[in-house]
PDB file of C-alpha atoms in Angstrom:
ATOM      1  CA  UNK A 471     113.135  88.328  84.036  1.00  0.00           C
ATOM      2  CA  UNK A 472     109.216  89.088  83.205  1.00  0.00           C
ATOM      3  CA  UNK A 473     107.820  92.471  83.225  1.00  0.00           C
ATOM      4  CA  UNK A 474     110.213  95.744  82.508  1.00  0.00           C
ATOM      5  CA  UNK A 475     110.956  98.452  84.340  1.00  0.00           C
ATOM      6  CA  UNK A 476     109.358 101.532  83.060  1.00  0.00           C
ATOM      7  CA  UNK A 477     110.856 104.824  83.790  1.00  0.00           C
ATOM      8  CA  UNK A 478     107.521 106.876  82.901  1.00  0.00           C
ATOM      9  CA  UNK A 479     106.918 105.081  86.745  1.00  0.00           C
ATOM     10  CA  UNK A 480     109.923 106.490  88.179  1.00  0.00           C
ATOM     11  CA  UNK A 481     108.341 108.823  89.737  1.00  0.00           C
ATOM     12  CA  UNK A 482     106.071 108.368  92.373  1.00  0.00           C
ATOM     13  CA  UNK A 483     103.350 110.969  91.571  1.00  0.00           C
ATOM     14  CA  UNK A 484     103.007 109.542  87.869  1.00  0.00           C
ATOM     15  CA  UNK A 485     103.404 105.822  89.489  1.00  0.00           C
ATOM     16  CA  UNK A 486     100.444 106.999  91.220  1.00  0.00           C
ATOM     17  CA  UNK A 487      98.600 108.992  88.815  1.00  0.00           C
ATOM     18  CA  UNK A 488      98.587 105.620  86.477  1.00  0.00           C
ATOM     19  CA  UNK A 489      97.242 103.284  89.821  1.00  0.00           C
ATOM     20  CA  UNK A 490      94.382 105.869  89.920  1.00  0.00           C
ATOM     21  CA  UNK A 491      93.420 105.273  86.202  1.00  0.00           C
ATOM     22  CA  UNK A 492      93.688 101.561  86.578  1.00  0.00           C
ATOM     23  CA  UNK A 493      90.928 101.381  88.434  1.00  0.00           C
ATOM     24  CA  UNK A 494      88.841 104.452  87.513  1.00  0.00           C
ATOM     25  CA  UNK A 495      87.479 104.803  84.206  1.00  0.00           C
ATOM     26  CA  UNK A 496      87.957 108.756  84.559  1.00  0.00           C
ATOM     27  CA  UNK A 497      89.354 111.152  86.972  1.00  0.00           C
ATOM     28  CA  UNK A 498      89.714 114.651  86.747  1.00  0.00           C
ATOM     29  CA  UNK A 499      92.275 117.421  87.521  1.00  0.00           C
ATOM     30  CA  UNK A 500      90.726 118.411  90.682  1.00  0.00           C
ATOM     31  CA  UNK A 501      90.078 114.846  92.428  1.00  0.00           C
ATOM     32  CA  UNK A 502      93.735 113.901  91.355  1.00  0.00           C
ATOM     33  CA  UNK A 503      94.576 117.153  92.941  1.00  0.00           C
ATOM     34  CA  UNK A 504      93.456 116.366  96.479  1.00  0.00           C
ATOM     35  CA  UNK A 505      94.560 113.016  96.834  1.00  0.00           C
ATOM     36  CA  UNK A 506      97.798 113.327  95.594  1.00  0.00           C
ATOM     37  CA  UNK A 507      98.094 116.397  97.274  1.00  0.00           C
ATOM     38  CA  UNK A 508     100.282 118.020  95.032  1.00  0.00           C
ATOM     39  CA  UNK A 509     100.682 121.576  93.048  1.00  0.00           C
ATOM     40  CA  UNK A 510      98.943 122.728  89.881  1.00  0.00           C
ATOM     41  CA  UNK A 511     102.198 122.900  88.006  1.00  0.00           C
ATOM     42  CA  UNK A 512     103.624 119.899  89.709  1.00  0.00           C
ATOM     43  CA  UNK A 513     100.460 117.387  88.699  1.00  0.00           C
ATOM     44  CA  UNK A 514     100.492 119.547  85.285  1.00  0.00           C
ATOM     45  CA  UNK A 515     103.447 118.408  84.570  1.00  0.00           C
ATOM     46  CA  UNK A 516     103.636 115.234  85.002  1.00  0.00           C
ATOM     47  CA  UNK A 517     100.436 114.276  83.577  1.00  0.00           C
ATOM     48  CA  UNK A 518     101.574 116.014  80.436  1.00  0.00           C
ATOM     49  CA  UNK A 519     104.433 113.712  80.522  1.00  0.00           C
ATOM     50  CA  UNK A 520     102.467 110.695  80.925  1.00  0.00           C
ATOM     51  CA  UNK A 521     100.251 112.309  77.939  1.00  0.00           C
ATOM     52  CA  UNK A 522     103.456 112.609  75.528  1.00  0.00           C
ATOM     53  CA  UNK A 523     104.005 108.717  76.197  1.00  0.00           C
ATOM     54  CA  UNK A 524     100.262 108.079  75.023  1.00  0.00           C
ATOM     55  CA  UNK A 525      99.754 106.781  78.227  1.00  0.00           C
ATOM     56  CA  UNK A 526      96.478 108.679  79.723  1.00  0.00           C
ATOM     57  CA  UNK A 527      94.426 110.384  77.388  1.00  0.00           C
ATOM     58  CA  UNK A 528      92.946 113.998  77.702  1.00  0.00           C
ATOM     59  CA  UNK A 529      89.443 115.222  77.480  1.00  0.00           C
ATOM     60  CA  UNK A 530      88.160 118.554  78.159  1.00  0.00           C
ATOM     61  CA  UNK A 531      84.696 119.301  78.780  1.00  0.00           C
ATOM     62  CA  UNK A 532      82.195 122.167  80.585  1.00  0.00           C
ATOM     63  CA  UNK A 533      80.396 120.870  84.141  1.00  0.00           C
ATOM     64  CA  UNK A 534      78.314 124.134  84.112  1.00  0.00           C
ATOM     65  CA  UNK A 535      80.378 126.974  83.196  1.00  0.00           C
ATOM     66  CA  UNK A 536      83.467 125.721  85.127  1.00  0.00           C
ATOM     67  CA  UNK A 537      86.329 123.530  82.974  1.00  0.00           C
ATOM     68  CA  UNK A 538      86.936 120.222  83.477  1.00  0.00           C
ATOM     69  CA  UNK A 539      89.753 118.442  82.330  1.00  0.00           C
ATOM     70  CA  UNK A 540      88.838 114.478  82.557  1.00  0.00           C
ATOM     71  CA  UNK A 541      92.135 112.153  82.460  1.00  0.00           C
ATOM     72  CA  UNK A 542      91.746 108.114  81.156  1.00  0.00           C
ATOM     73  CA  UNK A 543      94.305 105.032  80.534  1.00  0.00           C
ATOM     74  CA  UNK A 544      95.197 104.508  76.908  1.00  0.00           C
ATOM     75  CA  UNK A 545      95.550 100.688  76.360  1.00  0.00           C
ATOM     76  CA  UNK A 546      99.120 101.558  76.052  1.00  0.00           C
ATOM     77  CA  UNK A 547      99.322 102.889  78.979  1.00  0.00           C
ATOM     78  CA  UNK A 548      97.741 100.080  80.868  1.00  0.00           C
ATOM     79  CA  UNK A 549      99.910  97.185  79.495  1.00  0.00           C
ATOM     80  CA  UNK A 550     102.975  99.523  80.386  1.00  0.00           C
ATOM     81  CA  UNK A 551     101.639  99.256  84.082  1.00  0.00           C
ATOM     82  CA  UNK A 552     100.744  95.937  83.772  1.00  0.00           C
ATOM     83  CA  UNK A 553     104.535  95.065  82.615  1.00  0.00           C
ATOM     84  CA  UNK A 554     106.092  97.851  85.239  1.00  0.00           C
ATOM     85  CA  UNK A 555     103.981  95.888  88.041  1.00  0.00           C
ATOM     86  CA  UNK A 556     104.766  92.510  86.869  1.00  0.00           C
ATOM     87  CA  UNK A 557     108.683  93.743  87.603  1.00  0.00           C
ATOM     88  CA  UNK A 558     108.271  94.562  91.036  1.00  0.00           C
ATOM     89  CA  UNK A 559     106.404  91.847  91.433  1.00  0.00           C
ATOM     90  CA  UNK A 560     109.111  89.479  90.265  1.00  0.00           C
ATOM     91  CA  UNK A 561     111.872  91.545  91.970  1.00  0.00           C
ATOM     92  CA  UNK A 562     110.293  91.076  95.419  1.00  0.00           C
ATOM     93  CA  UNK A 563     110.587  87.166  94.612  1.00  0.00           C
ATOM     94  CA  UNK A 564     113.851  87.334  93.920  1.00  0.00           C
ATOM     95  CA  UNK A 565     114.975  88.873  96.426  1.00  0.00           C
ATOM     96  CA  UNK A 566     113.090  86.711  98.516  1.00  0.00           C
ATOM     97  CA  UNK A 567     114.916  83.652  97.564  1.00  0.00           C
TER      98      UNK A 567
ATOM     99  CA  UNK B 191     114.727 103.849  93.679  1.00  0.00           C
ATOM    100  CA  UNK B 192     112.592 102.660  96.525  1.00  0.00           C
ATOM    101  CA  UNK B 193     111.794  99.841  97.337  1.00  0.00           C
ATOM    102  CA  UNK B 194     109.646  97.189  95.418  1.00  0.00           C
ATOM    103  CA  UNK B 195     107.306  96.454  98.213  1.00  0.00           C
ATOM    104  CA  UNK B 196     106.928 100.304  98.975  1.00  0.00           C
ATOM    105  CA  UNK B 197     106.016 100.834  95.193  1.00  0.00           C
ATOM    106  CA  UNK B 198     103.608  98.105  95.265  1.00  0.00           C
ATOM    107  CA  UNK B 199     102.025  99.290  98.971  1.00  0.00           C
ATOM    108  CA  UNK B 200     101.622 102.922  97.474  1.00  0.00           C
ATOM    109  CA  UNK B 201      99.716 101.244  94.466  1.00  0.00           C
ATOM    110  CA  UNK B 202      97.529  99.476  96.391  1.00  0.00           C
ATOM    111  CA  UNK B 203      96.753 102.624  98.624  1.00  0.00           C
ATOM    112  CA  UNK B 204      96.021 104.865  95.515  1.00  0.00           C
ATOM    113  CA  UNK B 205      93.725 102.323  93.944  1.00  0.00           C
ATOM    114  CA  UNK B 206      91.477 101.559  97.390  1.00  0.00           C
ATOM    115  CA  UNK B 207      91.687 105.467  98.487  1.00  0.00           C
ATOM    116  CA  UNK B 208      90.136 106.436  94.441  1.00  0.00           C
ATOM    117  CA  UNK B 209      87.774 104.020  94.220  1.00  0.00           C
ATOM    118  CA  UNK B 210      86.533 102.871  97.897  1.00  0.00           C
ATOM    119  CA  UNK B 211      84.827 105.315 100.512  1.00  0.00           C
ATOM    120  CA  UNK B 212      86.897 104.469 103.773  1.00  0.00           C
ATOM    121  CA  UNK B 213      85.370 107.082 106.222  1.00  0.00           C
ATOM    122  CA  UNK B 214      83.032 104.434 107.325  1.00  0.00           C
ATOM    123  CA  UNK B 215      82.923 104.721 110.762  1.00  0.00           C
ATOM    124  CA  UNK B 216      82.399 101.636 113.445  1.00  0.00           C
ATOM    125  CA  UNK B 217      80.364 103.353 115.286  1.00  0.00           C
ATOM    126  CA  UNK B 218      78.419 104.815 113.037  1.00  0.00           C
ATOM    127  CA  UNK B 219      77.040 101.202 113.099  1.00  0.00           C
ATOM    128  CA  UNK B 220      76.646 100.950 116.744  1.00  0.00           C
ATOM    129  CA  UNK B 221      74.557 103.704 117.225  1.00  0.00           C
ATOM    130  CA  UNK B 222      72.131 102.803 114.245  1.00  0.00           C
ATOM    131  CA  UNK B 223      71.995  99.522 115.633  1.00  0.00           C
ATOM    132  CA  UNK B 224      70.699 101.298 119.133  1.00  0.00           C
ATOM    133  CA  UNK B 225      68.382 103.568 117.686  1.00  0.00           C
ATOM    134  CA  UNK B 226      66.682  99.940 115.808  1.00  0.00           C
ATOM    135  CA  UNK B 227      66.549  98.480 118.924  1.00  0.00           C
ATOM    136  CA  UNK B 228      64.657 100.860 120.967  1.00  0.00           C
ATOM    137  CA  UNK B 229      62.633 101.771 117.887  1.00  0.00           C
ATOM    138  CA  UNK B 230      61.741  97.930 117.661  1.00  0.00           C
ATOM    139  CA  UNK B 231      61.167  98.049 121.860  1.00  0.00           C
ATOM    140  CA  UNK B 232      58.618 100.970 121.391  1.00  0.00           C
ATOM    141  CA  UNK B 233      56.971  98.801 118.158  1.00  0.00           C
ATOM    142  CA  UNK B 234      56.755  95.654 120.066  1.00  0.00           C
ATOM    143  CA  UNK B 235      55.085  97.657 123.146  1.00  0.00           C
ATOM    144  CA  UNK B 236      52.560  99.018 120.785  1.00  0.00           C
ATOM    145  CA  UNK B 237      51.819  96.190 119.484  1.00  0.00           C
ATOM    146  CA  UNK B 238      51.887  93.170 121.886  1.00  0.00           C
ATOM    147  CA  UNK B 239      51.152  95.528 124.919  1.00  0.00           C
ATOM    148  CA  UNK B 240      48.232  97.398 123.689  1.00  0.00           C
ATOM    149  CA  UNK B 241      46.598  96.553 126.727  1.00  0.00           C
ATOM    150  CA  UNK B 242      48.106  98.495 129.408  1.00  0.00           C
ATOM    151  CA  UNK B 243      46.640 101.644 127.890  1.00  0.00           C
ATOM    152  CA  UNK B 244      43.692 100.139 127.550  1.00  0.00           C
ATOM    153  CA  UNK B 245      42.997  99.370 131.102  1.00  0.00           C
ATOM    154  CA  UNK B 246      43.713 102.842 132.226  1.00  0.00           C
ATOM    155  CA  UNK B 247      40.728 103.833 130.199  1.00  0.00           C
ATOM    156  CA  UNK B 248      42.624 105.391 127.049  1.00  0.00           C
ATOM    157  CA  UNK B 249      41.844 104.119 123.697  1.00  0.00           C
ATOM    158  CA  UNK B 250      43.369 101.255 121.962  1.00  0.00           C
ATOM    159  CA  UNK B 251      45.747 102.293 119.124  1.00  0.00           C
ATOM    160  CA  UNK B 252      44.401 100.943 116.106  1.00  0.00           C
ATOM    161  CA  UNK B 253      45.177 100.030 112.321  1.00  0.00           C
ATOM    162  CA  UNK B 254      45.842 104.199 110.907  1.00  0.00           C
ATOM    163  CA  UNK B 255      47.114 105.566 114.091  1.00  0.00           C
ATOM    164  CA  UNK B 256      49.054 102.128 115.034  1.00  0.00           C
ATOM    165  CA  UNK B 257      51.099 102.834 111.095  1.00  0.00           C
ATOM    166  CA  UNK B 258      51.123 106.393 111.289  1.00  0.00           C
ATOM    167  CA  UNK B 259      53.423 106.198 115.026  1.00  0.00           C
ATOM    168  CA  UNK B 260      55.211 103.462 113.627  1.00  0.00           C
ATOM    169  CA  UNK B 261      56.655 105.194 110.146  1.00  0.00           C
ATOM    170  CA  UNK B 262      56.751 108.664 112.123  1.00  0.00           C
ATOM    171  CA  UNK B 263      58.972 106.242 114.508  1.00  0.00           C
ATOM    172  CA  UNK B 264      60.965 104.848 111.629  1.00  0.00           C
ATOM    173  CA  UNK B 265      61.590 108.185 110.409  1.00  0.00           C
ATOM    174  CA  UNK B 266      62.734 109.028 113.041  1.00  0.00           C
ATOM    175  CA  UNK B 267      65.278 106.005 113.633  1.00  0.00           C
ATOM    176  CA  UNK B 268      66.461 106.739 110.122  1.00  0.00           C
ATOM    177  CA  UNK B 269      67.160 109.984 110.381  1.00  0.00           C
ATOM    178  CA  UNK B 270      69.297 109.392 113.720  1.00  0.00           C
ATOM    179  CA  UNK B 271      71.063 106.714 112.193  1.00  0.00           C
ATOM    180  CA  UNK B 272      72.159 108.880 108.860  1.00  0.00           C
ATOM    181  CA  UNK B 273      72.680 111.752 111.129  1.00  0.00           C
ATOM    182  CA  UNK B 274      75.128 110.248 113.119  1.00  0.00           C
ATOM    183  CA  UNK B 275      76.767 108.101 109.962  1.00  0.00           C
ATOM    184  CA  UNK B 276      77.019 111.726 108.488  1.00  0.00           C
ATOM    185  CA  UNK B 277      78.629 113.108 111.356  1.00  0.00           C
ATOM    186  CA  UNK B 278      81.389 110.453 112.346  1.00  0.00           C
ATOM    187  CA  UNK B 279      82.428 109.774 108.963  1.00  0.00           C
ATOM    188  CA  UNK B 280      82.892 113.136 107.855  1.00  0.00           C
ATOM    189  CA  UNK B 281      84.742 113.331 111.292  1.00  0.00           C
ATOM    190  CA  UNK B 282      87.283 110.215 110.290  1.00  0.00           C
ATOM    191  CA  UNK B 283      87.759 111.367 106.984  1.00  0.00           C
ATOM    192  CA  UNK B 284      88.832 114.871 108.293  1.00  0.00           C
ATOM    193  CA  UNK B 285      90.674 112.828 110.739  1.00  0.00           C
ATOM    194  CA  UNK B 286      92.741 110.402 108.453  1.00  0.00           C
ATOM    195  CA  UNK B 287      92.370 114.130 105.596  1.00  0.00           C
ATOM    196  CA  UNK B 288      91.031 112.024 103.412  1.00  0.00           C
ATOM    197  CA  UNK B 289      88.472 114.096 101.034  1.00  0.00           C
ATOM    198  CA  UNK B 290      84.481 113.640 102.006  1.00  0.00           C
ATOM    199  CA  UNK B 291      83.100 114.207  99.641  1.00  0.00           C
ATOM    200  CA  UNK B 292      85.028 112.292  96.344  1.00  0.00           C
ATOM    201  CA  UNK B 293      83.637 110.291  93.743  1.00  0.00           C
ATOM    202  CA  UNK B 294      84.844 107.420  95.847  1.00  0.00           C
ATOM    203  CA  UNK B 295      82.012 108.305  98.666  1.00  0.00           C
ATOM    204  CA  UNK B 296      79.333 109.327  95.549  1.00  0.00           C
ATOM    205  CA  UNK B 297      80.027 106.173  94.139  1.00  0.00           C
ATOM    206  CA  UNK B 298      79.640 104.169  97.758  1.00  0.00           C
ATOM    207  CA  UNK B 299      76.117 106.275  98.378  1.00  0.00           C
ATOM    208  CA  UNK B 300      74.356 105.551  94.924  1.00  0.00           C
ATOM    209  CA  UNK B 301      75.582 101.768  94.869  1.00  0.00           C
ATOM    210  CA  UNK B 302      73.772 101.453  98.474  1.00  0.00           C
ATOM    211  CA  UNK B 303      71.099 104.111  98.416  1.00  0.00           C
ATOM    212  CA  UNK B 304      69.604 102.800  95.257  1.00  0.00           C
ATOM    213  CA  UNK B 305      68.570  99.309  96.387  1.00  0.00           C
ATOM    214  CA  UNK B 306      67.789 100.722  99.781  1.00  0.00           C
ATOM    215  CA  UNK B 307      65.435 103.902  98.542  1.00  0.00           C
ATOM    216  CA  UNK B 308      63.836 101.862  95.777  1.00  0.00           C
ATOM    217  CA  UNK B 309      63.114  99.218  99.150  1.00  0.00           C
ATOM    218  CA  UNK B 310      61.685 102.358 100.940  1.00  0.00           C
ATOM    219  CA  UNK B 311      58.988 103.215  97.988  1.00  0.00           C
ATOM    220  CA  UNK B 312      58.491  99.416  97.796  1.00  0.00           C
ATOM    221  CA  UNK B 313      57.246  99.107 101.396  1.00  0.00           C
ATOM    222  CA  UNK B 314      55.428 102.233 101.069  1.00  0.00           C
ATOM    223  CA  UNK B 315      53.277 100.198  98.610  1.00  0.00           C
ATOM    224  CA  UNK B 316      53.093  97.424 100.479  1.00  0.00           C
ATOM    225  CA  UNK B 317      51.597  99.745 103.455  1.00  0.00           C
ATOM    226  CA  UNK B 318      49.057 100.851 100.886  1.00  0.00           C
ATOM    227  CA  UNK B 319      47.884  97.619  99.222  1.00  0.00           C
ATOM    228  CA  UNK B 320      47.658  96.346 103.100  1.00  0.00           C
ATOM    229  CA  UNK B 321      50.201  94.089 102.878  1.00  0.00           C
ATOM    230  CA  UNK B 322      51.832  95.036 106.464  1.00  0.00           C
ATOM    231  CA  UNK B 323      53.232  92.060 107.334  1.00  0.00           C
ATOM    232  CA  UNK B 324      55.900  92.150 104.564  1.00  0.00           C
ATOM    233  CA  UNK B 325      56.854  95.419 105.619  1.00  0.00           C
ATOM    234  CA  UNK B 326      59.804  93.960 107.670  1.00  0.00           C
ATOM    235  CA  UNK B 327      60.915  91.342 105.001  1.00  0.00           C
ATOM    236  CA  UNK B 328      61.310  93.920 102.595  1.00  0.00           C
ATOM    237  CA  UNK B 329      63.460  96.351 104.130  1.00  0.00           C
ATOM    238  CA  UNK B 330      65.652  93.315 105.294  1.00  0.00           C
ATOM    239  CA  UNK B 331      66.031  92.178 102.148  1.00  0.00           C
ATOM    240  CA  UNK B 332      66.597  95.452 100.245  1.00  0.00           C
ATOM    241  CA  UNK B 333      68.970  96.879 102.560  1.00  0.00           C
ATOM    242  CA  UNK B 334      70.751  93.355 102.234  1.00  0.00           C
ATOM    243  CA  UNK B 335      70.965  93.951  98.458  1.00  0.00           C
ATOM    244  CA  UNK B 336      72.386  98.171  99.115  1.00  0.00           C
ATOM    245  CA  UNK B 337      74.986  96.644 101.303  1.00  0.00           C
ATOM    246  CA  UNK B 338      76.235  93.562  98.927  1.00  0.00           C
ATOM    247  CA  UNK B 339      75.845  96.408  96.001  1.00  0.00           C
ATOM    248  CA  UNK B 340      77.824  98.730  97.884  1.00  0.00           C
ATOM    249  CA  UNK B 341      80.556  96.937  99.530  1.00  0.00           C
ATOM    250  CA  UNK B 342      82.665  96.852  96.199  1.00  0.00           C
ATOM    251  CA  UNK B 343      82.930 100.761  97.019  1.00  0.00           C
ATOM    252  CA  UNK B 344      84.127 100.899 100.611  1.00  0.00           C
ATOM    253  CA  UNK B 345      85.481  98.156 103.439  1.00  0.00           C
ATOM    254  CA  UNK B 346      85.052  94.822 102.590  1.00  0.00           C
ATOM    255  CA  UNK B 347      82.928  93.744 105.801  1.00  0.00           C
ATOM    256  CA  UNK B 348      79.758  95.318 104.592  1.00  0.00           C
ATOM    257  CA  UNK B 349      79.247  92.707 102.496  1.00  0.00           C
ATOM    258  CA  UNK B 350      78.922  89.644 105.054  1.00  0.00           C
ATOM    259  CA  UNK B 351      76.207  92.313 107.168  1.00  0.00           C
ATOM    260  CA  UNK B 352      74.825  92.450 103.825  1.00  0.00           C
ATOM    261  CA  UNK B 353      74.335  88.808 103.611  1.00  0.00           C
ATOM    262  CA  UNK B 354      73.127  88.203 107.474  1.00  0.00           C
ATOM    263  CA  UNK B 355      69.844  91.073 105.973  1.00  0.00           C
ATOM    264  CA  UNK B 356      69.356  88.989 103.254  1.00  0.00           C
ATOM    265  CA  UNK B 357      68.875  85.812 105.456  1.00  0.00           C
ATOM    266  CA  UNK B 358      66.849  87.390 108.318  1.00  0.00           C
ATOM    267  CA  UNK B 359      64.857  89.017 105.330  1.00  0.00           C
ATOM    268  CA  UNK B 360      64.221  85.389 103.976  1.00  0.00           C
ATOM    269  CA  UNK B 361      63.518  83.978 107.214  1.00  0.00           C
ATOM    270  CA  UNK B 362      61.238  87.336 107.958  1.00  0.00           C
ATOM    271  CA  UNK B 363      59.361  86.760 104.247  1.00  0.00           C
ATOM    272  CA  UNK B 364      58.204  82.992 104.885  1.00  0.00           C
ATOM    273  CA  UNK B 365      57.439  83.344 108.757  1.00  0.00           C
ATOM    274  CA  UNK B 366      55.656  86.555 109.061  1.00  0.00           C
ATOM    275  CA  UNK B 367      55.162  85.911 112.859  1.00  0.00           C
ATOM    276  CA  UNK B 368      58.800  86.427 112.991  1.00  0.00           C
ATOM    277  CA  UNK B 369      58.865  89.372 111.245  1.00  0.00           C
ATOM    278  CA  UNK B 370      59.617  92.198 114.251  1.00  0.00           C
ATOM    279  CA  UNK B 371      62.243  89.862 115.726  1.00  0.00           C
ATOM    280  CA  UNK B 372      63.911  89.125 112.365  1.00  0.00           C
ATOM    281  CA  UNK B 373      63.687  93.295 111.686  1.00  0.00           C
ATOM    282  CA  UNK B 374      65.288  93.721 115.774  1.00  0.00           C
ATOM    283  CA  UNK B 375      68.319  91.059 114.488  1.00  0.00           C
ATOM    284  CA  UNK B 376      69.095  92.332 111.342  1.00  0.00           C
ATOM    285  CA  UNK B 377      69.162  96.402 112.249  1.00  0.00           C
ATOM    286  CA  UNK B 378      69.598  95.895 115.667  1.00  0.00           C
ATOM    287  CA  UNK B 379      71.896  92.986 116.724  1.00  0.00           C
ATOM    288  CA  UNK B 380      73.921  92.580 113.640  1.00  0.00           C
ATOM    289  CA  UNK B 381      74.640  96.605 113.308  1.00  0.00           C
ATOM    290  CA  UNK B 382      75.705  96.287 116.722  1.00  0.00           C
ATOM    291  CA  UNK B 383      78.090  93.341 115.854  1.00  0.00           C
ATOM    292  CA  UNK B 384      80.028  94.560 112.748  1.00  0.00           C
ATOM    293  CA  UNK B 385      79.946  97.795 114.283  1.00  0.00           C
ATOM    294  CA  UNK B 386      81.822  97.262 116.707  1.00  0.00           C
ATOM    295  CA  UNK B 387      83.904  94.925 114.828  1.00  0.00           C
ATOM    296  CA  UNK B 388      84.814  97.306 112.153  1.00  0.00           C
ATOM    297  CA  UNK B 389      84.908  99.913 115.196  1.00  0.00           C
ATOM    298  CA  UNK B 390      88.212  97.625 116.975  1.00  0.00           C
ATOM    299  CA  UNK B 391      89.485  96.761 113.254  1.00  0.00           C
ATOM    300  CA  UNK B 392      89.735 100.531 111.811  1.00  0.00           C
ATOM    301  CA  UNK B 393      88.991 103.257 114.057  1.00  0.00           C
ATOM    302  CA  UNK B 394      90.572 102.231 117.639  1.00  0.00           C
TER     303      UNK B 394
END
């Protein structure tokens, strides 16, 4: 069977976290904040996780005076998707026939 | 685990609801459309009509004061037609609590407003060198090109409105005689039409 089942996408918030930086060069702590509607310590968390598997990358910069903590998709971390995605792709087809 | 097709759905969600500004309201549409048409209605009286006013013993309007009404008009239309895109999208988004302002909607707003503000200073140029009677061609085919540019960043449809400007723009550029009815069409007619399209598709 194509594509593997990564268990860094187990869980739905990091599953989501990685769709986000698919298609977003950057996105920071705040924006992934509201739309994934989740804690501080809960999206902390789990984007550290995705950090220790070199997945997203970190970068922290100043807008103004305020902190901003911009998150991006390591290459790694994008053919991990691409392989995660390609085995629920190929599980829906086999369960269709 | 969940299911496959649930993972793949709640991909797909968090990669349109990051990158593409969905608050676009129907009817947003609809009423710009509206406040076109009358705006063109009031522009065509002025202009093919100019004799009614005349008869009754008041002055023709003429060249400066003919322009002047007609971009303190547009202003006017454009401001009513923001306003009230303003106002029901920020209402849907609250609706649906999806975030207004995001860099979803900032991206959406500079991939249409800079083809469409660019058109604006372009026509005010045109108005200046005298050449009135592109005026309508331009802001056809300008807006045409925001929408096309913009469409990547929020529903799809935009795009084929985009294309009918771009036409009527065309049409407006080479016939000049057409150029009012070509302007009532394309901000008028069509916004009506996808309006209330993307009005039964999304918002019903």
């Amino acid at each position: 069977m194509k594509g593997t089942y990564d268990k860094a996408f187990e869980n739905v918030i990091r599953l989501r976290i990685m769709s986000i930086l698919m298609v977003n060069e950057q996105f920071d702590f705040n924006s992934f904040k509201e739309i994934l509607e989740v804690t501080d310590g809960n999206l902390a968390s789990h984007l550290r996780n995705l950090e220790n598997s070199a997945y997203i990358r970190v970068e922290k910069s100043f807008a103004g005076r305020k902190p901003l903590t911009n998150y991006s998709a390591t290459e790694e971390g994008k053919k991990a998707f691409q392989s995660h995605l390609e085995f629920l792709e190929n599980l829906i087809k086999e369960n269709k026939t | 685990m969940r299911k496959p097709e649930q993972e793949l759905a709640d991909i797909k969600s968090m990669m349109e609801r990051s990158t593409r500004f969905l608050s676009l309201n129907g009817l947003a549409g609809v009423l710009a459309g509206i406040y076109a048409l009358v705006g063109a209605g009031i522009v065509w009286y002025w202009v093919y009509f100019p004799e009614t006013s005349y008869s009754q013993g008041a002055t023709e309007m003429h060249g400066t004061e003919l322009m002047n009404n007609m971009l303190l008009l547009a202003g006017v239309v454009l401001l009513l037609a923001l306003g009230s895109a303003f106002l029901l999208s920020r209402k849907k988004s609250q609706k649906n609590s999806h975030k207004f302002w995001s860099s979803a909607s900032k991206r959406f707003l500079l991939a249409l407003f800079i083809p469409v503000v660019t058109g604006g200073l372009f026509s005010f140029a045109l108005i200046h060198e005298g050449y009135f009677h592109l005026i309508a061609a331009t802001t056809l085919v300008f807006y045409g090109l925001g929408l096309i540019n913009a469409s990547h960043f929020t529903l799809s449809e935009i795009k084929n409105l985009g294309y009918g400007q771009l036409i009527l723009g065309l049409i407006a550029a080479f016939h000049h005689e057409y150029g009012l009815l070509c302007w009532t069409l394309g901000f008028g007619i069509l916004h009506v039409i996808y309006g209330s399209m993307m009005y039964y598709k999304y918002d019903r």
